[in-house]
Every structure is written in structure tokens, then in C-alpha cells.
Amino acid sequence: MDTKTQTMIRMYTQMLRIRTFEERVGELFLKGGTAGSMLHLSIGEESAAVGVGEVMNSGDGFTTHHRGHGIFLARGADPKRMMAEIGGKEDGYCRGKGGSMHIADNDLGHLGANAIVGGGISHVVGAGLTYQYLGKEQVAVAFFGDGAMQQGGLYESMNLAALWKLPVMFVCINNEYGMGTRLDRASASLEFAKRAETFGLNGLEVDGLDVCRVLQDAQELMDGVRNGTPAFLKVDCYRFHGHARKDKSHYREEEEEHKGREKDPIAHLENQLVKNKLVTTEELERIKSQIDNEMDEAMEYALNSSEPETMQRFQDVYAPESPEPLPVDERILQALNDPLS
Amino acid sequence: MDTKTQTMIRMYTQMLRIRTFEERVGELFLKGGTAGSMLHLSIGEESAAVGVGEVMNSGDGFTTHHRGHGIFLARGADPKRMMAEIGGKEDGYCRGKGGSMHIADNDLGHLGANAIVGGGISHVVGAGLTYQYLGKEQVAVAFFGDGAMQQGGLYESMNLAALWKLPVMFVCINNEYGMGTRLDRASASLEFAKRAETFGLNGLEVDGLDVCRVLQDAQELMDGVRNGTPAFLKVDCYRFHGHARKDKSHYREEEEEHKGREKDPIAHLENQLVKNKLVTTEELERIKSQIDNEMDEAMEYALNSSEPETMQRFQDVYAPESPEPLPVDERILQALNDPLS
Amino acid sequence: MSQITYREALRIALQESMREDSTIILMGEDVGHYGGAYGVTKGMIEEFGEKRILDTPISEEGIVGTAVGSAMTGLRPVVELMYVDFVMLAMDQLANQAAKIRYMFGGQISVPMVMRAQGGTGRSGAAQHSQSLEAWMMHTPGLLLAIPATVTDAYFLLKHALKLSDPVVFLEHKMLYTLKGEINTSDSLSWGQAAVLRQGSDFTLVTYSRMVHRALDAAEKLAEIGIQAEVIDLRTLYPLDTETINSSVKKTGRALVVTEDCLTAGVSAELSARIMEGSFEFLEEPVLRLAGEDIPIPVSPSMEKEAVPSVDRIFSTAKLLLRK
Amino acid sequence: MSQITYREALRIALQESMREDSTIILMGEDVGHYGGAYGVTKGMIEEFGEKRILDTPISEEGIVGTAVGSAMTGLRPVVELMYVDFVMLAMDQLANQAAKIRYMFGGQISVPMVMRAQGGTGRSGAAQHSQSLEAWMMHTPGLLLAIPATVTDAYFLLKHALKLSDPVVFLEHKMLYTLKGEINTSDSLSWGQAAVLRQGSDFTLVTYSRMVHRALDAAEKLAEIGIQAEVIDLRTLYPLDTETINSSVKKTGRALVVTEDCLTAGVSAELSARIMEGSFEFLEEPVLRLAGEDIPIPVSPSMEKEAVPSVDRIFSTAKLLLRK
Ligand SMILES: Cc1ncc(C[n+]2csc(CCOP(=O)(O)OP(=O)(O)O)c2C)c(N)n1
Ligand SMILES: Cc1ncc(C[n+]2csc(CCOP(=O)(O)OP(=O)(O)O)c2C)c(N)n1
Ligand SMILES: [Mg+2]
Ligand SMILES: [Mg+2]
């Protein structure tokens, strides 16, 4: 098999892993195994995670948004520990403190999912500064939604990255919606790549239907990033499901949804692979069932992981060198016992 | 005299009034008559205030920044009350509560100078919304410095104005410096008008040396603004003096300063007027001495105005319908007298 | 009147106010076609249209600033922040601008706006979607601050807020939206007055928002073991009705303050200090504070639950206070 | 050692720390070529160069966020906010991000950064350039908070802050930069310990930052009329040394808290509550709070002066407390 085919199959597998993972998150929610319902599935956006993830190296840093499961999987996450975190469990990446919207893993360069729209973008500017300062070859990538294009902090970040020529890439995953608001009702102009250029970045926009094109554009920009020109990439796709688990998307027409879901990067790539006979149906089946097993296991793992000890809530507010916060109950006891103490 | 000449002379007079006012502020400071030293003179930038001010109508709203004396004068301010406010005196526009950085006057449409870089920009978006909502013919203009181009809030404001087609104009007075930092060390790209266009605005950039060109571009944009297309105008000039009263600008070369000060919109217009024989030397002298008198009086007025009663500090925190804050001393007395109360 | 939810009470207050006053507009992320993240404004765009119900981009600083500017020039905007946690992005517009404009400008310009937001724990929203930040606003002169616990108060306080000339921070609680009750039109208290929700002689329990309900539940349980709590719901934090608090404490001699916001430098501190200042000679015991722990809110439901006062902990703390 | 200023002490602390630890960088508006709005970093760019002393655009949110990101990945940034008032633009990065990252990520990632800023009245800076906002930070779990009053503390606290693994908010006072003194290397207290600056038996005066000096001046005057104040400088607000405070109050039986930040929901409230909780049985009088008025700061020098505690008012309040 040539490298290109290998890459395509790898990307296909990764995208399917993401989709299957997200489906299992939905199941886990229905089973009552998640910590709450603020779960944002990235189904339909797999090409952004995988196409960009593919041009990143081990050690590169990145931040994601509230819809970041896929990106982290594309960067090597263990679905078990992710799922456990989504359940708020002890074995999760953040030991049940962060949850879906705050998964992070220092070892894999994941500098954190962020529940503030736009909140993690400037962190990659800082990471890029570190890499540049320490003379490292790493780059840092910020992933965020089209909604974050309306957050002012993004533009401060773009300017800082360009001003200091930092190895930073900004990736906007445009799924056409910010919650119930379609992008054209949130942004007066949709010329995002051009806009980024006026901040001193290289900018491209790509149709997310075709992960190979995403990969290609990401690679082109990444070459610049590694040579001191930060970049902006917009990947156009569609949010297949509601905003969070409880949203039924009543604010959009069925027809639109139907059309939107045709923009399926996985089906598209599968078609290409099959049409060009790059993969056999057996091989595809094998991949699928392997992924199914992997994700079933992850869900099981999450369900079986235990709740954190409740006293752990006082840990990790500060490093051990600083005093832990005193529990309120202890304060009360002290107040009442004061003459004795 | 034709209208054009009349306009030129009016603009000349206004620019000179501004410059003279600012010089008197400097004197007032040396005399100890100002409230503090956070005084930012707009000498060198008169064409922005006057050129744009000229295309505004009575009733139009505007906000300014910390360097906004000139703009307010161009919009009809009484120099006496301005100077008194700069002195923190009772007769000032804000009765000594706001000072140089917070002068405002509802009657003249001045929605406030702002001491937060970028802080007043979104207020004109709100004003524009009001005018549009109430079906008024007014427009709202935000004046700010090149430093504010690096504040994210500006871009949120631009987008909102464009999205809702509000009658709003953004005016960046580029004096090449944000405090001690030259613009090219603060912004990676200087294509500001183009940038504004990617947010859905009309955008222009103009050399502030020639107030007639400022007027022309402002008029062009304002026509669009009054028809639903918000606009951005950058006026290029040079900050003749230090950032605030105590700044000696050690961070810039004398040669640069020298060259910068040659970019003098007043001298330029005076030259034009004289060269083209549009005004006599006597007439010029008359204008100058009238302005000198006016501004001397303003300074005297400020010096003679009294300090506000210190108990006024508890007023205007809330409208009279709400309780005034209780003075700390009264709280203490109440605490100590508690058994009796 | 029939039973309605807290959410509906808010909506009715908005609807009635908007019908009476055409300068009121609503703006915020997804307040229009989506109907509001917590459904408060659901259906309102149908009645009032896109001119008065404005869906905004995700631009907290920009939209609060826009609200400020429109309030300065003749409108009365209600701006919804989806979560109070996001106020951090708009803090300058709220606390440096809205709160100070009347003052800085010497009384010339008013900012009659209402900033609605919801806070609190209970939905596994984790550290950035579960905070109670009322102390910051309370520490900002120039802001008024309402924080209703009941259906009736949701309605009356919001209606009143929409008559005031200053910026009002109006804080709802995410777990109260489905609370049911009637709008009690007869005994509505005036703005700025605390409500004594339960009479009692043994100690005074001062609280607000969601904790009111936990306090009342705990008071029931305490009554069963012979401890009578006087429960006070503050309703507004500015104005703050210290008179009602202190006349109660002077009677009971003991006070317990219960808040969901974290303890240190929180609202509980101010209330404790005010009680001590107002009732020092009458206090049999130190004023106790049962507040949120000084930690970010963890996502795990079991840890989240333990991060804020529960009925049981109010109950047991009251017993300690009474030395029982 | 010779007399140096508070400003110089800060600079020396930065210089020494930067020489020792090459991961320390400085960033902020005009910290480089201008030398810092208040001159703290003057000349440092000559020694350390543009790679380590970074002049930034006017982008508070962006630069604090950049500092957070660089701290997460191996640097130790010191970010200067020119005025603490501007923190409102960076509040999300400070309080939703920096403060919570370690926690949200289950302890995996540290944010060892120092955010320096200066606050307070005294220069006719008016409402947006004169605030004291330490209560907001104190109310944010995850932040450490140092607020030095003396030359020695400016030096030692900053040096210590630059060794810690968590975000430190380091608050200077605009009127202290020219304060002169020696760096007293012998009796330096450890981080988190309050300093008893004056022994006294009649009452305990708890304060920090600029008010320390007013308190000491008032204490001198009080001594002349026979009242002995014990003056405590807190030095850090997290950790907060309640032990030192309460052992003093247990001795004196009376406490006066003096802060420049506005009273309601301010630091004075927390201190008052902590004293009441820790020394209730020992208190002869209510804990008094002499704090900033609950108003925006007016520009007029005469009104500005009256907006915060003065030596005279500390003096007269202490007399009241002692019923003299
Ligand atoms: C600062 C902030 N504002 C609002 C929200 C609430 N919110 C969460 S996700 C979301 C929509 C974000 O849209 P987008 O950035 O396009 O991401 P998507 O959900 O489409 O992936 C909103 C409004 C938030 N979390 N943070
Ligand atoms: C949010 C904020 N950051 C920093 C400052 C301090 N500051 C006051 S003016 C100024 C420079 C502003 O530059 P520019 O916008 O170009 O206006 P100019 O002074 O040149 O007229 C700075 C940094 C401030 N007032 N507000
Ligand atoms: Mg989206
Ligand atoms: Mg400038």
C-alpha cells in the first residue's frame, strides 16, 4: 500500500473512531453515565480534527473548545480515560474534576478543552511563545468554533501571534451554528481567511467534506507556521446533531439538516476508498468492528470506574506547597470552639 | 466668501481653538490647577476631530478616549466648563467627578470620554441601536486611538454594527503611538481599513495633514453610515508631545519627533489659506487673538471655580430613587451605638 | 392565579413590561429563535419580533457594551448572559462602565439596563458554568442587585428592575427555573426589603436565591427537634435590608448565614460583618457562615453536591449553633 | 544595605530572579522601552533584551491569556497590568482560566505566573484608574494574592512569588513606589505570615498595602494619648494568616480593620468575619471596619481624599473603639 493510501485509511479509521466515540457518549448519557448533559458531539466535524491532527507532531500543543472530543482522539487520547472523564469518574483524564468540557492531558500536548467560547485560544499563543523562547520545534494549535469568531479575544491572539511570529495555528471549525444561531445571523461578513490576513496571518478556507483537502491545506499552512508565519484555517462542515445533548435543533429546518448531513466526511472518504478499490469491504468491516469493540470497552470502563472520593474536592486547588482550602464545616467548628482553641 | 472657503476658515478656527485649549491645559497643569497629571493633549491630531466633527449633525452621539478634548471642542463644548472639569472643579461638565478622561455632556451628544482604552467604542453601537430603533436620523461616532486597534472589543463592536446595519462610524486617530510603543511594534499588520471591510464595514484611511481630505473621506463614509452601512476611518497623524503630562517621550528619536511635528494640520491649512489668498493676515491675527482670549478666560474660569463640597462624593452613585451609600463613619457610629439604636 | 414556574414568572414580567414600555428591548445569545438557553424568553420573538428580541453573536463584552450605550441614549435594554460565569468577559462594561457612568459624568447620564444571568451549581456544569459571582457585583458601587428565590419575587423584582434608572444585575439560579408557585400579588414586598419567610425564636437564618429553599427545608426538620429558625430571604443585595436582618438577630441572638457562593470574601462575609456590627451586644454565639467551599466547582456530581450547602448541612450546623 | 525605593525593590527582585531562572519572562504594555508606566521595569530591557522583556499591544485579555499559556508549557511569565482596573478586561483569563486550570485538569497542569498590577487612590486617576480590587481575587479559589506595604516585602514577596507553582496576583500601590527603606534581610517573615509591625495592648489594627503606613502614623498619634495599637500587616491575602490576627485580638479584645477597597463585600468584610469567628468570646466591642467608601473614586482631589481612610480617621475611629 502506498503512503497516500495508508494515510487515507488512517484518517478514515480516526474519523470513524471519533464518530463511534461520540455515539457512545450519547448512549452513555442515556444510560445516566455522564456527568450532566452539557455534552457537545462533534459528529460531522471529524475531518477538521483528523485533517489538522494529521499534520501535527507529537509534542505539539493544542487547546480545544467544548466540542473537542474528536480532536483529542485524533491526537492520541485513550477513549477509556476520556469516557471516564465525561462520566466525572476517578479514572478520567482529570480525575472527575473537569468533565467533557475540560479534558486535558499534558503528556499528549492537550492544554485543555475550554467551556468559555474562545477561552483557550490565547493559551496557544502562550504555548507558541514558550516553544519559540526555548528554541523548540513544536507548534501550538487552537481549535474553536465559528461562534468564537465573534469573540474579541481571538483577534488579540491573532495579532500577538503574528507580531511575535509565533509557531501558532488557529483552526476554526465552522459547523454553521453557534447554539441556535446560524453563522450568517452572528457575523456580518464571512470572509474569515481574508480577515486573518489583515491581522498578518496566512489564511485558508477549506470544505470539510474532503479530509484529504483539509490535510493538504493544513499542511500548506503548517509549513508556514513552522517557519514563523502563524496561520488561520477555516474548515467548513455541518453540526449533524443538536448543540448539546438536550437540544433538538427546533430552530433549523429538517430539509437543511438533511442537506447538512450529506456533508459527511466519513461517507465521502469511504466512498473514495471503495470506488478506487483502495480498501476491501472486509477490511472496512474489520476496521468498524474493531472500533465498535474499542468504544464499547471505553463505555464499560467509564461505567465501572468509581466516583472520586468527595474529599478530593479540596485537592488541586493549589499545588501542595500552598495550604488547601479549609472546609467550611471545619471553619464552623473552629468558630464555635473558639474559647477552647 | 464661498461655502468652501467658509468651511476652511471654520475648520481652521476650530483646529486652532483646540490647539490653544490644549496648550492652556498644559499651563493649567504647571500652575497646579488640574486634577492630577493624567492629561493627554491632542496637539497634532486636530484635523481628525474637526474633519470628522464637521460631518456630524447636532444630536449625533459620540464617545471619545482619554485624548478627547479636541473632539469635544469640535462638537461645541464650552471651554470654560471643560477646563473646570479638568481641574476637578464644581463648575465642570461632570461637577468634578470625571475629570479630563471622563468629560461628557448629554446635551451635545457627548456620551463620554473613557479612560479604558477601547472602553467607549461599544457604547456607540448601543447609541446607533437606539437611533435605529426609535427611527431617528442620528448617527453615533466612536473616536479612539491606534492603540485600541489591538483591543478585541473593537472587533465585536464592528461586527455588531455591521450585522445590524447600525448608523455607526468608527474613527481611529492614529498618532503612531500607544504610550511609548510605536504602532508597528503593537500591530503585526497595518491594513486597518481593509480589516474593517472584512468585518462588513466601509473603510478608508486618510492623511490627517490635510483636514479637507479628512472632511472629504469622512463625508463619503458618513453618507453610507446614514444609509445603513457602518464605516471605519483611520486618520494618520502624529502625537506632537508626550503621552501624558509627565512623559518626555525618551523612547523616540528627536529626529522622528521633528519630522512628525512637521505633519501639522493647522500650519498646513494656514498655508493653503494664505497662499490662495483666502484670508488676510489681519483676519488670521483677529482669529488668533480671539481664541487666545477665549482660552485665557477658560483657564481663569477653571482656576476660580470652587472645589466640590466633599459630601457630594456620595451623590450620583445611584439615581435618587435608590439609597445613597452610607458613609463609613456613620456605619461605625451605628456599630458602636448598637445597643442604643 | 394558577401555578406557574419561576421561568414563566420571569417571562411574564418581561412580556408585561415590554407591552407597557416600548423602549424595552431584549438582547443576548440565543434569546430569540432558540428561546434562551434556559427557556426564559421562549416564544417572545413571536410576539415582539426581531427588532425587540435581538439574538446576538457570542460577544459578551460587545453586547453588554451595546446595552450600556443603548441605555445611555433612551432605550431600556435587558441583556441576558447565558451563564453568570461569562460576565468575566464583560466585566469592564459592567463594572468600569455601566456602574460608574452616572457618577463619572456627574449625574447627567443614566444607564437604565438590566443584566440577567443565571448562576449556581446543580447541573455538572463544572468550574466555568457553575459559579455564584454576586459578591463581585455587590462590591461594585453603582450596581443594583436582585437575586430572587421565589416565583413571586422573580416576577415582582424583575418588573421593578425594569422601572429603575440604574443598572440592575438580576441573578437567577439555574436550578430554580422549574420551581412552581403562584404569583402572590397581595403580600408583595417592596424592592429592597427582605422577606421573613418563617418566624422563629431560636436563631436567624439569612440567605437568598436557591439556598432559601434548602433553608426552609432544614427549618422544617429543625422544628421537628424543637429548634425554631427565623428564615430571611434577602431578595436584593443592593439595596441590602440590614434592618430586617438585625431586628431578627436582636430577637434570636444567633445567626447563620447560608450562601452558595464560595466563602472567602463572599456575600456571607459581608452579611456576617453587618450582623456583628448591627447586633453585637445581642449575639450569644458567633455568626456562622455556611457557604460554598473555597474551590472551583468539580464536574463529578458527587463532588459538586458537596461543594455547596445542603439541607443536611444546614440542619447540622444549626444544631451546632444551638449547642444541641 | 542602602535606602532604596519600593519600586527599586521590586525591580531588584525581578532582576535577581531572572538571573537565576531563565524561564522567567516579563510582559506587559510598555514594560520594555518605556520602562513601565510606574517605572518598575526601567532599564531591564537593556540587561535582558527583547526576548525576555516583552512590550505588548494594548490587549489585556490576550496578554494575560498568553501568559497563562506560556506558564502552562514551561515558562514563568510575569505579566504587568498597568492599572489593576484593567483586570476587568482580563478577568476571564485570570479567574476562569489561570485560577482553575490546575483544578479542572485534575492537577496535571500548573500555571506558575505572576500578575503584577498597581491599584489605589492618590493621583486623581478618577473612577477607572484608582480602584482596589483585591476582594475579587480573594474571592477566587486558585489564586494566591500578595499585597506588600514595605520595601522589604516588595522584595521578598515578589521573589517568593516567582518560586511558586500557582498564579500569584501581586498588587502594588501607586503611592508606594517612592517609599524608601532598606531591604531587611534578617527578619524577613515567611510567605503567608502576617507581620506584627507594632505591639500594643489596647486594640488590634489589621491592614495591608498603603494603609499600613497610615495605620502606623495613626498608632503613633494614638500612643501620644495613651492608646496602644497592635498593628498587623497581612502581606498576603491568600494565604491569609488568621492565626496572627486572632492571637492578637484575643489579647487586645478589640479590632479595627482598615482597607482602601470599598467596604461592601470587600476584604474588610472577610477580615471582620474571620476575627469574629476566631475571637468571638474575647471581643469587647464589635470589630470595626474603616474602609473605602462605597462609591466610584471621584477625580477631584478633595473628594478623592475623602473616599478612603486617612490617618485622622483611623485615629478618631480608634478613639471611638476605645470609647475615648
Ligand atoms: C463566553 C461564552 N459564551 C457563551 C457560551 C455558551 N455557549 C456554549 S457553546 C456556544 C456556541 C458556540 O458556537 P461555536 O463556537 O460555533 O461552537 P460549536 O458549538 O458550534 O461547536 C455557546 C453560545 C459559552 N460557553 N461561553
Ligand atoms: C484598557 C487599558 N489599557 C491600558 C491603558 C493605559 N493607557 C492609557 S492611554 C494608552 C495608550 C493608548 O494609545 P492609543 O489608543 O493609540 O491612544 P493615544 O494615547 O495615542 O491617543 C495606554 C496604554 C488604559 N487606559 N486602558
Ligand atoms: Mg459552530
Ligand atoms: Mg496612539
JSON list of N, CA and C and ligand atoms in Angstrom, two decimals, chain A residues 145-147 173 175-178, ligand 3:
[
{"chain": "A", "resi": 145, "resn": "GLY", "atom": "N", "xyz": [-14.83, 26.99, 17.46]},
{"chain": "A", "resi": 145, "resn": "GLY", "atom": "CA", "xyz": [-15.96, 27.01, 16.54]},
{"chain": "A", "resi": 145, "resn": "GLY", "atom": "C", "xyz": [-16.14, 28.35, 15.84]},
{"chain": "A", "resi": 146, "resn": "ASP", "atom": "N", "xyz": [-17.08, 28.37, 14.92]},
{"chain": "A", "resi": 146, "resn": "ASP", "atom": "CA", "xyz": [-17.39, 29.62, 14.21]},
{"chain": "A", "resi": 146, "resn": "ASP", "atom": "C", "xyz": [-17.90, 30.67, 15.18]},
{"chain": "A", "resi": 147, "resn": "GLY", "atom": "N", "xyz": [-18.51, 30.23, 16.28]},
{"chain": "A", "resi": 147, "resn": "GLY", "atom": "CA", "xyz": [-19.02, 31.19, 17.25]},
{"chain": "A", "resi": 147, "resn": "GLY", "atom": "C", "xyz": [-17.91, 32.04, 17.84]},
{"chain": "A", "resi": 173, "resn": "ILE", "atom": "N", "xyz": [-13.47, 25.61, 13.32]},
{"chain": "A", "resi": 173, "resn": "ILE", "atom": "CA", "xyz": [-14.34, 24.54, 12.80]},
{"chain": "A", "resi": 173, "resn": "ILE", "atom": "C", "xyz": [-15.73, 25.16, 12.62]},
{"chain": "A", "resi": 175, "resn": "ASN", "atom": "N", "xyz": [-19.19, 24.91, 11.85]},
{"chain": "A", "resi": 175, "resn": "ASN", "atom": "CA", "xyz": [-20.30, 23.95, 11.67]},
{"chain": "A", "resi": 175, "resn": "ASN", "atom": "C", "xyz": [-21.62, 24.70, 11.44]},
{"chain": "A", "resi": 176, "resn": "GLU", "atom": "N", "xyz": [-21.49, 25.94, 11.04]},
{"chain": "A", "resi": 176, "resn": "GLU", "atom": "CA", "xyz": [-22.61, 26.80, 10.65]},
{"chain": "A", "resi": 176, "resn": "GLU", "atom": "C", "xyz": [-23.48, 27.31, 11.80]},
{"chain": "A", "resi": 177, "resn": "TYR", "atom": "N", "xyz": [-23.27, 26.79, 12.98]},
{"chain": "A", "resi": 177, "resn": "TYR", "atom": "CA", "xyz": [-24.12, 27.23, 14.09]},
{"chain": "A", "resi": 177, "resn": "TYR", "atom": "C", "xyz": [-23.31, 27.54, 15.35]},
{"chain": "A", "resi": 178, "resn": "GLY", "atom": "N", "xyz": [-23.75, 28.53, 16.05]},
{"chain": "A", "resi": 178, "resn": "GLY", "atom": "CA", "xyz": [-23.36, 28.75, 17.43]},
{"chain": "A", "resi": 178, "resn": "GLY", "atom": "C", "xyz": [-24.64, 28.54, 18.22]},
{"chain": "E", "resi": 3, "resn": "MG", "atom": "MG", "xyz": [-20.42, 26.40, 15.45]}
]
